[in-house]
């Protein structure tokens, strides 16, 4: 395990890389650019990472970890009514959008840069997508058991559809002016929630 000083330096290199990747694009950026941003020799970077791809992979893992931790803030078996389920959806969505509103570099990495770099990173992203779909589906399965979500709901497909909507919101966010992001994400959060409730709930179930 790296020392606290080593962990701090690794974190600084990742932050610098995110900045450079966002500014120049992954393929146009070099280790020298990252080192120059920190005011260190490029050899120092190689003490902590094998190459540029290794830095990107580490950044991807960090973003995936942060996204997963948001879903885990809520217990999938907690809601006892459609209203409580709605509250969970809104809280998870708010936290998810706030994560990227504060820093869209992670979104650019996940959606634009990383998928085109290497097979191992594409596989990591695919596993992360499968995992978030699995976590989301647990909420839907519980809702069916409780009777507030429709018994015929295809939870596996619905979970992936919800994830797709969230990712599309982030894609739009990348192209949106920073001062307009909060309002945009509020609209997305409310709309995704409304779509889920109207399309998934038991017929005439409002409580």
mmCIF file with all atom_site columns, C-alpha atoms in Angstrom:
data_model
loop_
_atom_site.group_PDB
_atom_site.id
_atom_site.type_symbol
_atom_site.label_atom_id
_atom_site.label_alt_id
_atom_site.label_comp_id
_atom_site.label_asym_id
_atom_site.label_entity_id
_atom_site.label_seq_id
_atom_site.pdbx_PDB_ins_code
_atom_site.Cartn_x
_atom_site.Cartn_y
_atom_site.Cartn_z
_atom_site.occupancy
_atom_site.B_iso_or_equiv
_atom_site.pdbx_formal_charge
_atom_site.auth_seq_id
_atom_site.auth_comp_id
_atom_site.auth_asym_id
_atom_site.auth_atom_id
_atom_site.pdbx_PDB_model_num
ATOM 1   C CA . UNK A 1 1   ? 0.000   0.000  0.000   1.00 0.00 ? 1   UNK A CA 1
ATOM 2   C CA . UNK A 1 2   ? 1.297   3.455  -0.871  1.00 0.00 ? 2   UNK A CA 1
ATOM 3   C CA . UNK A 1 3   ? 2.283   5.812  1.914   1.00 0.00 ? 3   UNK A CA 1
ATOM 4   C CA . UNK A 1 4   ? 0.005   8.791  2.669   1.00 0.00 ? 4   UNK A CA 1
ATOM 5   C CA . UNK A 1 5   ? 2.453   10.962 0.749   1.00 0.00 ? 5   UNK A CA 1
ATOM 6   C CA . UNK A 1 6   ? 2.380   8.545  -2.178  1.00 0.00 ? 6   UNK A CA 1
ATOM 7   C CA . UNK A 1 7   ? -1.421  8.429  -2.150  1.00 0.00 ? 7   UNK A CA 1
ATOM 8   C CA . UNK A 1 8   ? -1.518  12.225 -2.152  1.00 0.00 ? 8   UNK A CA 1
ATOM 9   C CA . UNK A 1 9   ? 0.831   12.410 -5.125  1.00 0.00 ? 9   UNK A CA 1
ATOM 10  C CA . UNK A 1 10  ? -1.211  9.807  -7.045  1.00 0.00 ? 10  UNK A CA 1
ATOM 11  C CA . UNK A 1 11  ? -4.364  11.819 -6.406  1.00 0.00 ? 11  UNK A CA 1
ATOM 12  C CA . UNK A 1 12  ? -2.637  14.990 -7.603  1.00 0.00 ? 12  UNK A CA 1
ATOM 13  C CA . UNK A 1 13  ? -1.525  13.275 -10.806 1.00 0.00 ? 13  UNK A CA 1
ATOM 14  C CA . UNK A 1 14  ? -5.059  12.015 -11.482 1.00 0.00 ? 14  UNK A CA 1
ATOM 15  C CA . UNK A 1 15  ? -6.487  15.504 -10.909 1.00 0.00 ? 15  UNK A CA 1
ATOM 16  C CA . UNK A 1 16  ? -3.924  17.012 -13.250 1.00 0.00 ? 16  UNK A CA 1
ATOM 17  C CA . UNK A 1 17  ? -4.648  14.334 -15.851 1.00 0.00 ? 17  UNK A CA 1
ATOM 18  C CA . UNK A 1 18  ? -8.390  15.009 -15.693 1.00 0.00 ? 18  UNK A CA 1
ATOM 19  C CA . UNK A 1 19  ? -7.689  18.683 -16.287 1.00 0.00 ? 19  UNK A CA 1
ATOM 20  C CA . UNK A 1 20  ? -5.367  18.007 -19.220 1.00 0.00 ? 20  UNK A CA 1
ATOM 21  C CA . UNK A 1 21  ? -7.627  15.355 -20.765 1.00 0.00 ? 21  UNK A CA 1
ATOM 22  C CA . UNK A 1 22  ? -10.580 17.750 -20.586 1.00 0.00 ? 22  UNK A CA 1
ATOM 23  C CA . UNK A 1 23  ? -8.521  20.551 -22.113 1.00 0.00 ? 23  UNK A CA 1
ATOM 24  C CA . UNK A 1 24  ? -6.655  18.702 -24.868 1.00 0.00 ? 24  UNK A CA 1
ATOM 25  C CA . UNK A 1 25  ? -8.374  15.342 -25.178 1.00 0.00 ? 25  UNK A CA 1
ATOM 26  C CA . UNK A 1 26  ? -6.859  12.049 -24.099 1.00 0.00 ? 26  UNK A CA 1
ATOM 27  C CA . UNK A 1 27  ? -5.062  11.237 -27.344 1.00 0.00 ? 27  UNK A CA 1
ATOM 28  C CA . UNK A 1 28  ? -3.516  14.695 -27.728 1.00 0.00 ? 28  UNK A CA 1
ATOM 29  C CA . UNK A 1 29  ? -2.341  14.840 -24.117 1.00 0.00 ? 29  UNK A CA 1
ATOM 30  C CA . UNK A 1 30  ? 0.976   13.457 -22.970 1.00 0.00 ? 30  UNK A CA 1
ATOM 31  C CA . UNK A 1 31  ? 2.664   12.556 -19.716 1.00 0.00 ? 31  UNK A CA 1
ATOM 32  C CA . UNK A 1 32  ? 4.792   15.681 -20.117 1.00 0.00 ? 32  UNK A CA 1
ATOM 33  C CA . UNK A 1 33  ? 1.615   17.812 -20.152 1.00 0.00 ? 33  UNK A CA 1
ATOM 34  C CA . UNK A 1 34  ? 0.407   16.228 -16.925 1.00 0.00 ? 34  UNK A CA 1
ATOM 35  C CA . UNK A 1 35  ? 3.797   16.618 -15.265 1.00 0.00 ? 35  UNK A CA 1
ATOM 36  C CA . UNK A 1 36  ? 4.085   20.208 -16.470 1.00 0.00 ? 36  UNK A CA 1
ATOM 37  C CA . UNK A 1 37  ? 0.706   21.056 -14.978 1.00 0.00 ? 37  UNK A CA 1
ATOM 38  C CA . UNK A 1 38  ? 2.020   19.897 -11.600 1.00 0.00 ? 38  UNK A CA 1
ATOM 39  C CA . UNK A 1 39  ? 5.468   21.381 -12.035 1.00 0.00 ? 39  UNK A CA 1
ATOM 40  C CA . UNK A 1 40  ? 7.202   18.009 -11.671 1.00 0.00 ? 40  UNK A CA 1
ATOM 41  C CA . UNK A 1 41  ? 9.440   15.968 -13.931 1.00 0.00 ? 41  UNK A CA 1
ATOM 42  C CA . UNK A 1 42  ? 7.662   13.477 -16.173 1.00 0.00 ? 42  UNK A CA 1
ATOM 43  C CA . UNK A 1 43  ? 9.795   10.746 -14.626 1.00 0.00 ? 43  UNK A CA 1
ATOM 44  C CA . UNK A 1 44  ? 8.013   11.371 -11.330 1.00 0.00 ? 44  UNK A CA 1
ATOM 45  C CA . UNK A 1 45  ? 4.703   10.422 -12.941 1.00 0.00 ? 45  UNK A CA 1
ATOM 46  C CA . UNK A 1 46  ? 6.154   7.044  -13.915 1.00 0.00 ? 46  UNK A CA 1
ATOM 47  C CA . UNK A 1 47  ? 6.936   6.335  -10.278 1.00 0.00 ? 47  UNK A CA 1
ATOM 48  C CA . UNK A 1 48  ? 3.183   6.123  -9.671  1.00 0.00 ? 48  UNK A CA 1
ATOM 49  C CA . UNK A 1 49  ? 1.688   5.035  -13.008 1.00 0.00 ? 49  UNK A CA 1
ATOM 50  C CA . UNK A 1 50  ? 2.913   2.780  -15.792 1.00 0.00 ? 50  UNK A CA 1
ATOM 51  C CA . UNK A 1 51  ? 1.683   5.025  -18.582 1.00 0.00 ? 51  UNK A CA 1
ATOM 52  C CA . UNK A 1 52  ? -1.082  7.403  -19.643 1.00 0.00 ? 52  UNK A CA 1
ATOM 53  C CA . UNK A 1 53  ? -3.571  4.572  -20.060 1.00 0.00 ? 53  UNK A CA 1
ATOM 54  C CA . UNK A 1 54  ? -2.915  3.485  -16.476 1.00 0.00 ? 54  UNK A CA 1
ATOM 55  C CA . UNK A 1 55  ? -3.757  6.995  -15.281 1.00 0.00 ? 55  UNK A CA 1
ATOM 56  C CA . UNK A 1 56  ? -6.981  6.988  -17.285 1.00 0.00 ? 56  UNK A CA 1
ATOM 57  C CA . UNK A 1 57  ? -7.947  3.558  -15.975 1.00 0.00 ? 57  UNK A CA 1
ATOM 58  C CA . UNK A 1 58  ? -7.424  4.748  -12.404 1.00 0.00 ? 58  UNK A CA 1
ATOM 59  C CA . UNK A 1 59  ? -9.531  7.849  -13.067 1.00 0.00 ? 59  UNK A CA 1
ATOM 60  C CA . UNK A 1 60  ? -12.288 5.680  -14.552 1.00 0.00 ? 60  UNK A CA 1
ATOM 61  C CA . UNK A 1 61  ? -12.270 3.436  -11.484 1.00 0.00 ? 61  UNK A CA 1
ATOM 62  C CA . UNK A 1 62  ? -12.608 6.489  -9.256  1.00 0.00 ? 62  UNK A CA 1
ATOM 63  C CA . UNK A 1 63  ? -15.617 7.796  -11.172 1.00 0.00 ? 63  UNK A CA 1
ATOM 64  C CA . UNK A 1 64  ? -17.239 4.345  -11.129 1.00 0.00 ? 64  UNK A CA 1
ATOM 65  C CA . UNK A 1 65  ? -16.668 4.093  -7.378  1.00 0.00 ? 65  UNK A CA 1
ATOM 66  C CA . UNK A 1 66  ? -18.288 7.488  -6.785  1.00 0.00 ? 66  UNK A CA 1
ATOM 67  C CA . UNK A 1 67  ? -21.295 6.606  -8.959  1.00 0.00 ? 67  UNK A CA 1
ATOM 68  C CA . UNK A 1 68  ? -21.796 3.245  -7.256  1.00 0.00 ? 68  UNK A CA 1
ATOM 69  C CA . UNK A 1 69  ? -21.572 4.758  -3.785  1.00 0.00 ? 69  UNK A CA 1
ATOM 70  C CA . UNK A 1 70  ? -24.527 7.022  -4.611  1.00 0.00 ? 70  UNK A CA 1
ATOM 71  C CA . UNK A 1 71  ? -26.843 4.095  -5.364  1.00 0.00 ? 71  UNK A CA 1
ATOM 72  C CA . UNK A 1 72  ? -25.678 2.354  -2.188  1.00 0.00 ? 72  UNK A CA 1
ATOM 73  C CA . UNK A 1 73  ? -26.809 5.309  -0.060  1.00 0.00 ? 73  UNK A CA 1
ATOM 74  C CA . UNK A 1 74  ? -30.371 3.973  -0.294  1.00 0.00 ? 74  UNK A CA 1
ATOM 75  C CA . UNK A 1 75  ? -31.572 0.524  0.760   1.00 0.00 ? 75  UNK A CA 1
ATOM 76  C CA . UNK A 1 76  ? -33.469 -1.210 -2.056  1.00 0.00 ? 76  UNK A CA 1
ATOM 77  C CA . UNK A 1 77  ? -35.798 -2.914 0.444   1.00 0.00 ? 77  UNK A CA 1
ATOM 78  C CA . UNK A 1 78  ? -36.685 0.259  2.350   1.00 0.00 ? 78  UNK A CA 1
ATOM 79  C CA . UNK A 1 79  ? -39.648 1.747  0.460   1.00 0.00 ? 79  UNK A CA 1
ATOM 80  C CA . UNK A 1 80  ? -43.075 0.530  1.536   1.00 0.00 ? 80  UNK A CA 1
ATOM 81  C CA . UNK A 1 81  ? -45.136 2.709  -0.791  1.00 0.00 ? 81  UNK A CA 1
ATOM 82  C CA . UNK A 1 82  ? -44.960 4.425  -4.159  1.00 0.00 ? 82  UNK A CA 1
ATOM 83  C CA . UNK A 1 83  ? -44.400 7.746  -2.373  1.00 0.00 ? 83  UNK A CA 1
ATOM 84  C CA . UNK A 1 84  ? -41.399 6.383  -0.497  1.00 0.00 ? 84  UNK A CA 1
ATOM 85  C CA . UNK A 1 85  ? -40.076 4.892  -3.734  1.00 0.00 ? 85  UNK A CA 1
ATOM 86  C CA . UNK A 1 86  ? -40.431 8.292  -5.398  1.00 0.00 ? 86  UNK A CA 1
ATOM 87  C CA . UNK A 1 87  ? -38.387 9.817  -2.588  1.00 0.00 ? 87  UNK A CA 1
ATOM 88  C CA . UNK A 1 88  ? -35.623 7.292  -3.162  1.00 0.00 ? 88  UNK A CA 1
ATOM 89  C CA . UNK A 1 89  ? -35.573 7.983  -6.900  1.00 0.00 ? 89  UNK A CA 1
ATOM 90  C CA . UNK A 1 90  ? -35.334 11.725 -6.359  1.00 0.00 ? 90  UNK A CA 1
ATOM 91  C CA . UNK A 1 91  ? -32.576 11.454 -3.745  1.00 0.00 ? 91  UNK A CA 1
ATOM 92  C CA . UNK A 1 92  ? -30.460 9.094  -5.844  1.00 0.00 ? 92  UNK A CA 1
ATOM 93  C CA . UNK A 1 93  ? -30.976 11.224 -8.941  1.00 0.00 ? 93  UNK A CA 1
ATOM 94  C CA . UNK A 1 94  ? -30.129 14.433 -7.088  1.00 0.00 ? 94  UNK A CA 1
ATOM 95  C CA . UNK A 1 95  ? -26.906 12.961 -5.709  1.00 0.00 ? 95  UNK A CA 1
ATOM 96  C CA . UNK A 1 96  ? -25.964 11.525 -9.110  1.00 0.00 ? 96  UNK A CA 1
ATOM 97  C CA . UNK A 1 97  ? -26.480 14.806 -10.918 1.00 0.00 ? 97  UNK A CA 1
ATOM 98  C CA . UNK A 1 98  ? -24.760 16.801 -8.176  1.00 0.00 ? 98  UNK A CA 1
ATOM 99  C CA . UNK A 1 99  ? -21.675 14.606 -8.542  1.00 0.00 ? 99  UNK A CA 1
ATOM 100 C CA . UNK A 1 100 ? -21.334 15.589 -12.191 1.00 0.00 ? 100 UNK A CA 1
ATOM 101 C CA . UNK A 1 101 ? -22.593 19.153 -11.797 1.00 0.00 ? 101 UNK A CA 1
ATOM 102 C CA . UNK A 1 102 ? -19.609 19.846 -9.544  1.00 0.00 ? 102 UNK A CA 1
ATOM 103 C CA . UNK A 1 103 ? -17.159 18.348 -12.005 1.00 0.00 ? 103 UNK A CA 1
ATOM 104 C CA . UNK A 1 104 ? -18.070 17.243 -15.520 1.00 0.00 ? 104 UNK A CA 1
ATOM 105 C CA . UNK A 1 105 ? -14.557 15.961 -16.207 1.00 0.00 ? 105 UNK A CA 1
ATOM 106 C CA . UNK A 1 106 ? -15.551 12.565 -14.871 1.00 0.00 ? 106 UNK A CA 1
ATOM 107 C CA . UNK A 1 107 ? -18.504 12.494 -17.251 1.00 0.00 ? 107 UNK A CA 1
ATOM 108 C CA . UNK A 1 108 ? -16.288 13.306 -20.212 1.00 0.00 ? 108 UNK A CA 1
ATOM 109 C CA . UNK A 1 109 ? -13.904 10.536 -19.189 1.00 0.00 ? 109 UNK A CA 1
ATOM 110 C CA . UNK A 1 110 ? -16.663 7.924  -18.888 1.00 0.00 ? 110 UNK A CA 1
ATOM 111 C CA . UNK A 1 111 ? -18.701 8.905  -21.932 1.00 0.00 ? 111 UNK A CA 1
ATOM 112 C CA . UNK A 1 112 ? -16.232 10.358 -24.412 1.00 0.00 ? 112 UNK A CA 1
ATOM 113 C CA . UNK A 1 113 ? -12.613 9.481  -23.743 1.00 0.00 ? 113 UNK A CA 1
ATOM 114 C CA . UNK A 1 114 ? -12.336 6.108  -22.012 1.00 0.00 ? 114 UNK A CA 1
ATOM 115 C CA . UNK A 1 115 ? -14.467 3.909  -24.321 1.00 0.00 ? 115 UNK A CA 1
ATOM 116 C CA . UNK A 1 116 ? -12.154 4.595  -27.272 1.00 0.00 ? 116 UNK A CA 1
ATOM 117 C CA . UNK A 1 117 ? -8.872  3.891  -25.495 1.00 0.00 ? 117 UNK A CA 1
ATOM 118 C CA . UNK A 1 118 ? -8.377  0.234  -24.581 1.00 0.00 ? 118 UNK A CA 1
ATOM 119 C CA . UNK A 1 119 ? -10.214 -3.065 -24.303 1.00 0.00 ? 119 UNK A CA 1
ATOM 120 C CA . UNK A 1 120 ? -9.602  -3.372 -20.572 1.00 0.00 ? 120 UNK A CA 1
ATOM 121 C CA . UNK A 1 121 ? -11.180 0.029  -19.948 1.00 0.00 ? 121 UNK A CA 1
ATOM 122 C CA . UNK A 1 122 ? -14.146 -0.810 -22.184 1.00 0.00 ? 122 UNK A CA 1
ATOM 123 C CA . UNK A 1 123 ? -14.595 -4.040 -20.238 1.00 0.00 ? 123 UNK A CA 1
ATOM 124 C CA . UNK A 1 124 ? -14.403 -2.148 -16.968 1.00 0.00 ? 124 UNK A CA 1
ATOM 125 C CA . UNK A 1 125 ? -17.082 0.273  -18.144 1.00 0.00 ? 125 UNK A CA 1
ATOM 126 C CA . UNK A 1 126 ? -19.265 -2.608 -19.326 1.00 0.00 ? 126 UNK A CA 1
ATOM 127 C CA . UNK A 1 127 ? -18.966 -4.307 -15.934 1.00 0.00 ? 127 UNK A CA 1
ATOM 128 C CA . UNK A 1 128 ? -19.815 -1.031 -14.213 1.00 0.00 ? 128 UNK A CA 1
ATOM 129 C CA . UNK A 1 129 ? -22.905 -0.643 -16.390 1.00 0.00 ? 129 UNK A CA 1
ATOM 130 C CA . UNK A 1 130 ? -23.972 -4.198 -15.562 1.00 0.00 ? 130 UNK A CA 1
ATOM 131 C CA . UNK A 1 131 ? -23.424 -3.545 -11.864 1.00 0.00 ? 131 UNK A CA 1
ATOM 132 C CA . UNK A 1 132 ? -25.408 -0.309 -11.745 1.00 0.00 ? 132 UNK A CA 1
ATOM 133 C CA . UNK A 1 133 ? -28.227 -2.010 -13.650 1.00 0.00 ? 133 UNK A CA 1
ATOM 134 C CA . UNK A 1 134 ? -28.176 -4.844 -11.115 1.00 0.00 ? 134 UNK A CA 1
ATOM 135 C CA . UNK A 1 135 ? -28.295 -2.376 -8.214  1.00 0.00 ? 135 UNK A CA 1
ATOM 136 C CA . UNK A 1 136 ? -31.141 -0.429 -9.822  1.00 0.00 ? 136 UNK A CA 1
ATOM 137 C CA . UNK A 1 137 ? -33.088 -3.603 -10.534 1.00 0.00 ? 137 UNK A CA 1
ATOM 138 C CA . UNK A 1 138 ? -33.095 -4.539 -6.842  1.00 0.00 ? 138 UNK A CA 1
ATOM 139 C CA . UNK A 1 139 ? -35.232 -1.451 -6.137  1.00 0.00 ? 139 UNK A CA 1
ATOM 140 C CA . UNK A 1 140 ? -37.673 -2.457 -8.874  1.00 0.00 ? 140 UNK A CA 1
ATOM 141 C CA . UNK A 1 141 ? -37.908 -6.078 -7.745  1.00 0.00 ? 141 UNK A CA 1
ATOM 142 C CA . UNK A 1 142 ? -38.692 -4.883 -4.232  1.00 0.00 ? 142 UNK A CA 1
ATOM 143 C CA . UNK A 1 143 ? -41.375 -2.551 -5.602  1.00 0.00 ? 143 UNK A CA 1
ATOM 144 C CA . UNK A 1 144 ? -43.068 -5.461 -7.372  1.00 0.00 ? 144 UNK A CA 1
ATOM 145 C CA . UNK A 1 145 ? -42.999 -7.529 -4.188  1.00 0.00 ? 145 UNK A CA 1
ATOM 146 C CA . UNK A 1 146 ? -44.524 -4.660 -2.234  1.00 0.00 ? 146 UNK A CA 1
ATOM 147 C CA . UNK A 1 147 ? -47.239 -4.233 -4.848  1.00 0.00 ? 147 UNK A CA 1
ATOM 148 C CA . UNK A 1 148 ? -46.654 -0.600 -5.796  1.00 0.00 ? 148 UNK A CA 1
ATOM 149 C CA . UNK A 1 149 ? -44.894 -1.477 -9.066  1.00 0.00 ? 149 UNK A CA 1
ATOM 150 C CA . UNK A 1 150 ? -46.673 -3.373 -11.827 1.00 0.00 ? 150 UNK A CA 1
ATOM 151 C CA . UNK A 1 151 ? -46.368 -7.176 -11.590 1.00 0.00 ? 151 UNK A CA 1
ATOM 152 C CA . UNK A 1 152 ? -45.682 -7.419 -15.337 1.00 0.00 ? 152 UNK A CA 1
ATOM 153 C CA . UNK A 1 153 ? -42.755 -4.951 -15.171 1.00 0.00 ? 153 UNK A CA 1
ATOM 154 C CA . UNK A 1 154 ? -39.606 -6.323 -16.830 1.00 0.00 ? 154 UNK A CA 1
ATOM 155 C CA . UNK A 1 155 ? -37.225 -5.215 -14.109 1.00 0.00 ? 155 UNK A CA 1
ATOM 156 C CA . UNK A 1 156 ? -34.024 -6.138 -15.964 1.00 0.00 ? 156 UNK A CA 1
ATOM 157 C CA . UNK A 1 157 ? -34.874 -4.048 -19.017 1.00 0.00 ? 157 UNK A CA 1
ATOM 158 C CA . UNK A 1 158 ? -36.423 -1.241 -16.967 1.00 0.00 ? 158 UNK A CA 1
ATOM 159 C CA . UNK A 1 159 ? -33.267 -0.897 -14.860 1.00 0.00 ? 159 UNK A CA 1
ATOM 160 C CA . UNK A 1 160 ? -31.116 -0.514 -17.966 1.00 0.00 ? 160 UNK A CA 1
ATOM 161 C CA . UNK A 1 161 ? -33.592 1.945  -19.474 1.00 0.00 ? 161 UNK A CA 1
ATOM 162 C CA . UNK A 1 162 ? -33.365 4.119  -16.368 1.00 0.00 ? 162 UNK A CA 1
ATOM 163 C CA . UNK A 1 163 ? -29.571 4.026  -16.503 1.00 0.00 ? 163 UNK A CA 1
ATOM 164 C CA . UNK A 1 164 ? -29.677 5.022  -20.174 1.00 0.00 ? 164 UNK A CA 1
ATOM 165 C CA . UNK A 1 165 ? -31.797 8.065  -19.338 1.00 0.00 ? 165 UNK A CA 1
ATOM 166 C CA . UNK A 1 166 ? -29.362 9.141  -16.639 1.00 0.00 ? 166 UNK A CA 1
ATOM 167 C CA . UNK A 1 167 ? -26.383 8.810  -18.966 1.00 0.00 ? 167 UNK A CA 1
ATOM 168 C CA . UNK A 1 168 ? -28.184 10.795 -21.666 1.00 0.00 ? 168 UNK A CA 1
ATOM 169 C CA . UNK A 1 169 ? -28.765 13.564 -19.121 1.00 0.00 ? 169 UNK A CA 1
ATOM 170 C CA . UNK A 1 170 ? -25.041 13.670 -18.432 1.00 0.00 ? 170 UNK A CA 1
ATOM 171 C CA . UNK A 1 171 ? -24.257 13.753 -22.163 1.00 0.00 ? 171 UNK A CA 1
ATOM 172 C CA . UNK A 1 172 ? -26.471 16.809 -22.500 1.00 0.00 ? 172 UNK A CA 1
ATOM 173 C CA . UNK A 1 173 ? -24.813 18.289 -19.419 1.00 0.00 ? 173 UNK A CA 1
ATOM 174 C CA . UNK A 1 174 ? -21.401 18.080 -21.068 1.00 0.00 ? 174 UNK A CA 1
ATOM 175 C CA . UNK A 1 175 ? -22.692 20.356 -23.842 1.00 0.00 ? 175 UNK A CA 1
ATOM 176 C CA . UNK A 1 176 ? -24.426 22.793 -21.482 1.00 0.00 ? 176 UNK A CA 1
ATOM 177 C CA . UNK A 1 177 ? -23.099 26.059 -20.050 1.00 0.00 ? 177 UNK A CA 1
ATOM 178 C CA . UNK A 1 178 ? -22.038 25.659 -16.384 1.00 0.00 ? 178 UNK A CA 1
ATOM 179 C CA . UNK A 1 179 ? -24.509 28.276 -15.169 1.00 0.00 ? 179 UNK A CA 1
ATOM 180 C CA . UNK A 1 180 ? -27.374 26.302 -16.729 1.00 0.00 ? 180 UNK A CA 1
ATOM 181 C CA . UNK A 1 181 ? -26.417 22.882 -15.398 1.00 0.00 ? 181 UNK A CA 1
ATOM 182 C CA . UNK A 1 182 ? -28.316 22.972 -12.121 1.00 0.00 ? 182 UNK A CA 1
ATOM 183 C CA . UNK A 1 183 ? -31.620 23.841 -13.795 1.00 0.00 ? 183 UNK A CA 1
ATOM 184 C CA . UNK A 1 184 ? -31.038 21.244 -16.513 1.00 0.00 ? 184 UNK A CA 1
ATOM 185 C CA . UNK A 1 185 ? -30.327 18.449 -14.047 1.00 0.00 ? 185 UNK A CA 1
ATOM 186 C CA . UNK A 1 186 ? -33.349 19.396 -11.925 1.00 0.00 ? 186 UNK A CA 1
ATOM 187 C CA . UNK A 1 187 ? -35.525 19.020 -15.030 1.00 0.00 ? 187 UNK A CA 1
ATOM 188 C CA . UNK A 1 188 ? -33.955 15.678 -15.871 1.00 0.00 ? 188 UNK A CA 1
ATOM 189 C CA . UNK A 1 189 ? -34.325 14.361 -12.334 1.00 0.00 ? 189 UNK A CA 1
ATOM 190 C CA . UNK A 1 190 ? -38.007 15.251 -12.135 1.00 0.00 ? 190 UNK A CA 1
ATOM 191 C CA . UNK A 1 191 ? -38.740 13.952 -15.632 1.00 0.00 ? 191 UNK A CA 1
ATOM 192 C CA . UNK A 1 192 ? -36.967 10.616 -15.149 1.00 0.00 ? 192 UNK A CA 1
ATOM 193 C CA . UNK A 1 193 ? -38.854 10.159 -11.888 1.00 0.00 ? 193 UNK A CA 1
ATOM 194 C CA . UNK A 1 194 ? -42.187 10.983 -13.559 1.00 0.00 ? 194 UNK A CA 1
ATOM 195 C CA . UNK A 1 195 ? -41.506 8.545  -16.407 1.00 0.00 ? 195 UNK A CA 1
ATOM 196 C CA . UNK A 1 196 ? -40.638 5.796  -13.937 1.00 0.00 ? 196 UNK A CA 1
ATOM 197 C CA . UNK A 1 197 ? -43.716 6.370  -11.792 1.00 0.00 ? 197 UNK A CA 1
ATOM 198 C CA . UNK A 1 198 ? -46.172 6.629  -14.673 1.00 0.00 ? 198 UNK A CA 1
ATOM 199 C CA . UNK A 1 199 ? -44.757 3.644  -16.529 1.00 0.00 ? 199 UNK A CA 1
ATOM 200 C CA . UNK A 1 200 ? -43.931 1.270  -13.685 1.00 0.00 ? 200 UNK A CA 1
ATOM 201 C CA . UNK A 1 201 ? -46.530 1.685  -10.970 1.00 0.00 ? 201 UNK A CA 1
ATOM 202 C CA . UNK A 1 202 ? -49.459 -0.617 -10.416 1.00 0.00 ? 202 UNK A CA 1
ATOM 203 C CA . UNK A 1 203 ? -52.484 0.687  -12.297 1.00 0.00 ? 203 UNK A CA 1
ATOM 204 C CA . UNK A 1 204 ? -54.299 3.411  -10.319 1.00 0.00 ? 204 UNK A CA 1
ATOM 205 C CA . UNK A 1 205 ? -51.752 3.100  -7.496  1.00 0.00 ? 205 UNK A CA 1
ATOM 206 C CA . UNK A 1 206 ? -50.990 6.589  -6.139  1.00 0.00 ? 206 UNK A CA 1
ATOM 207 C CA . UNK A 1 207 ? -49.917 6.007  -2.513  1.00 0.00 ? 207 UNK A CA 1
#
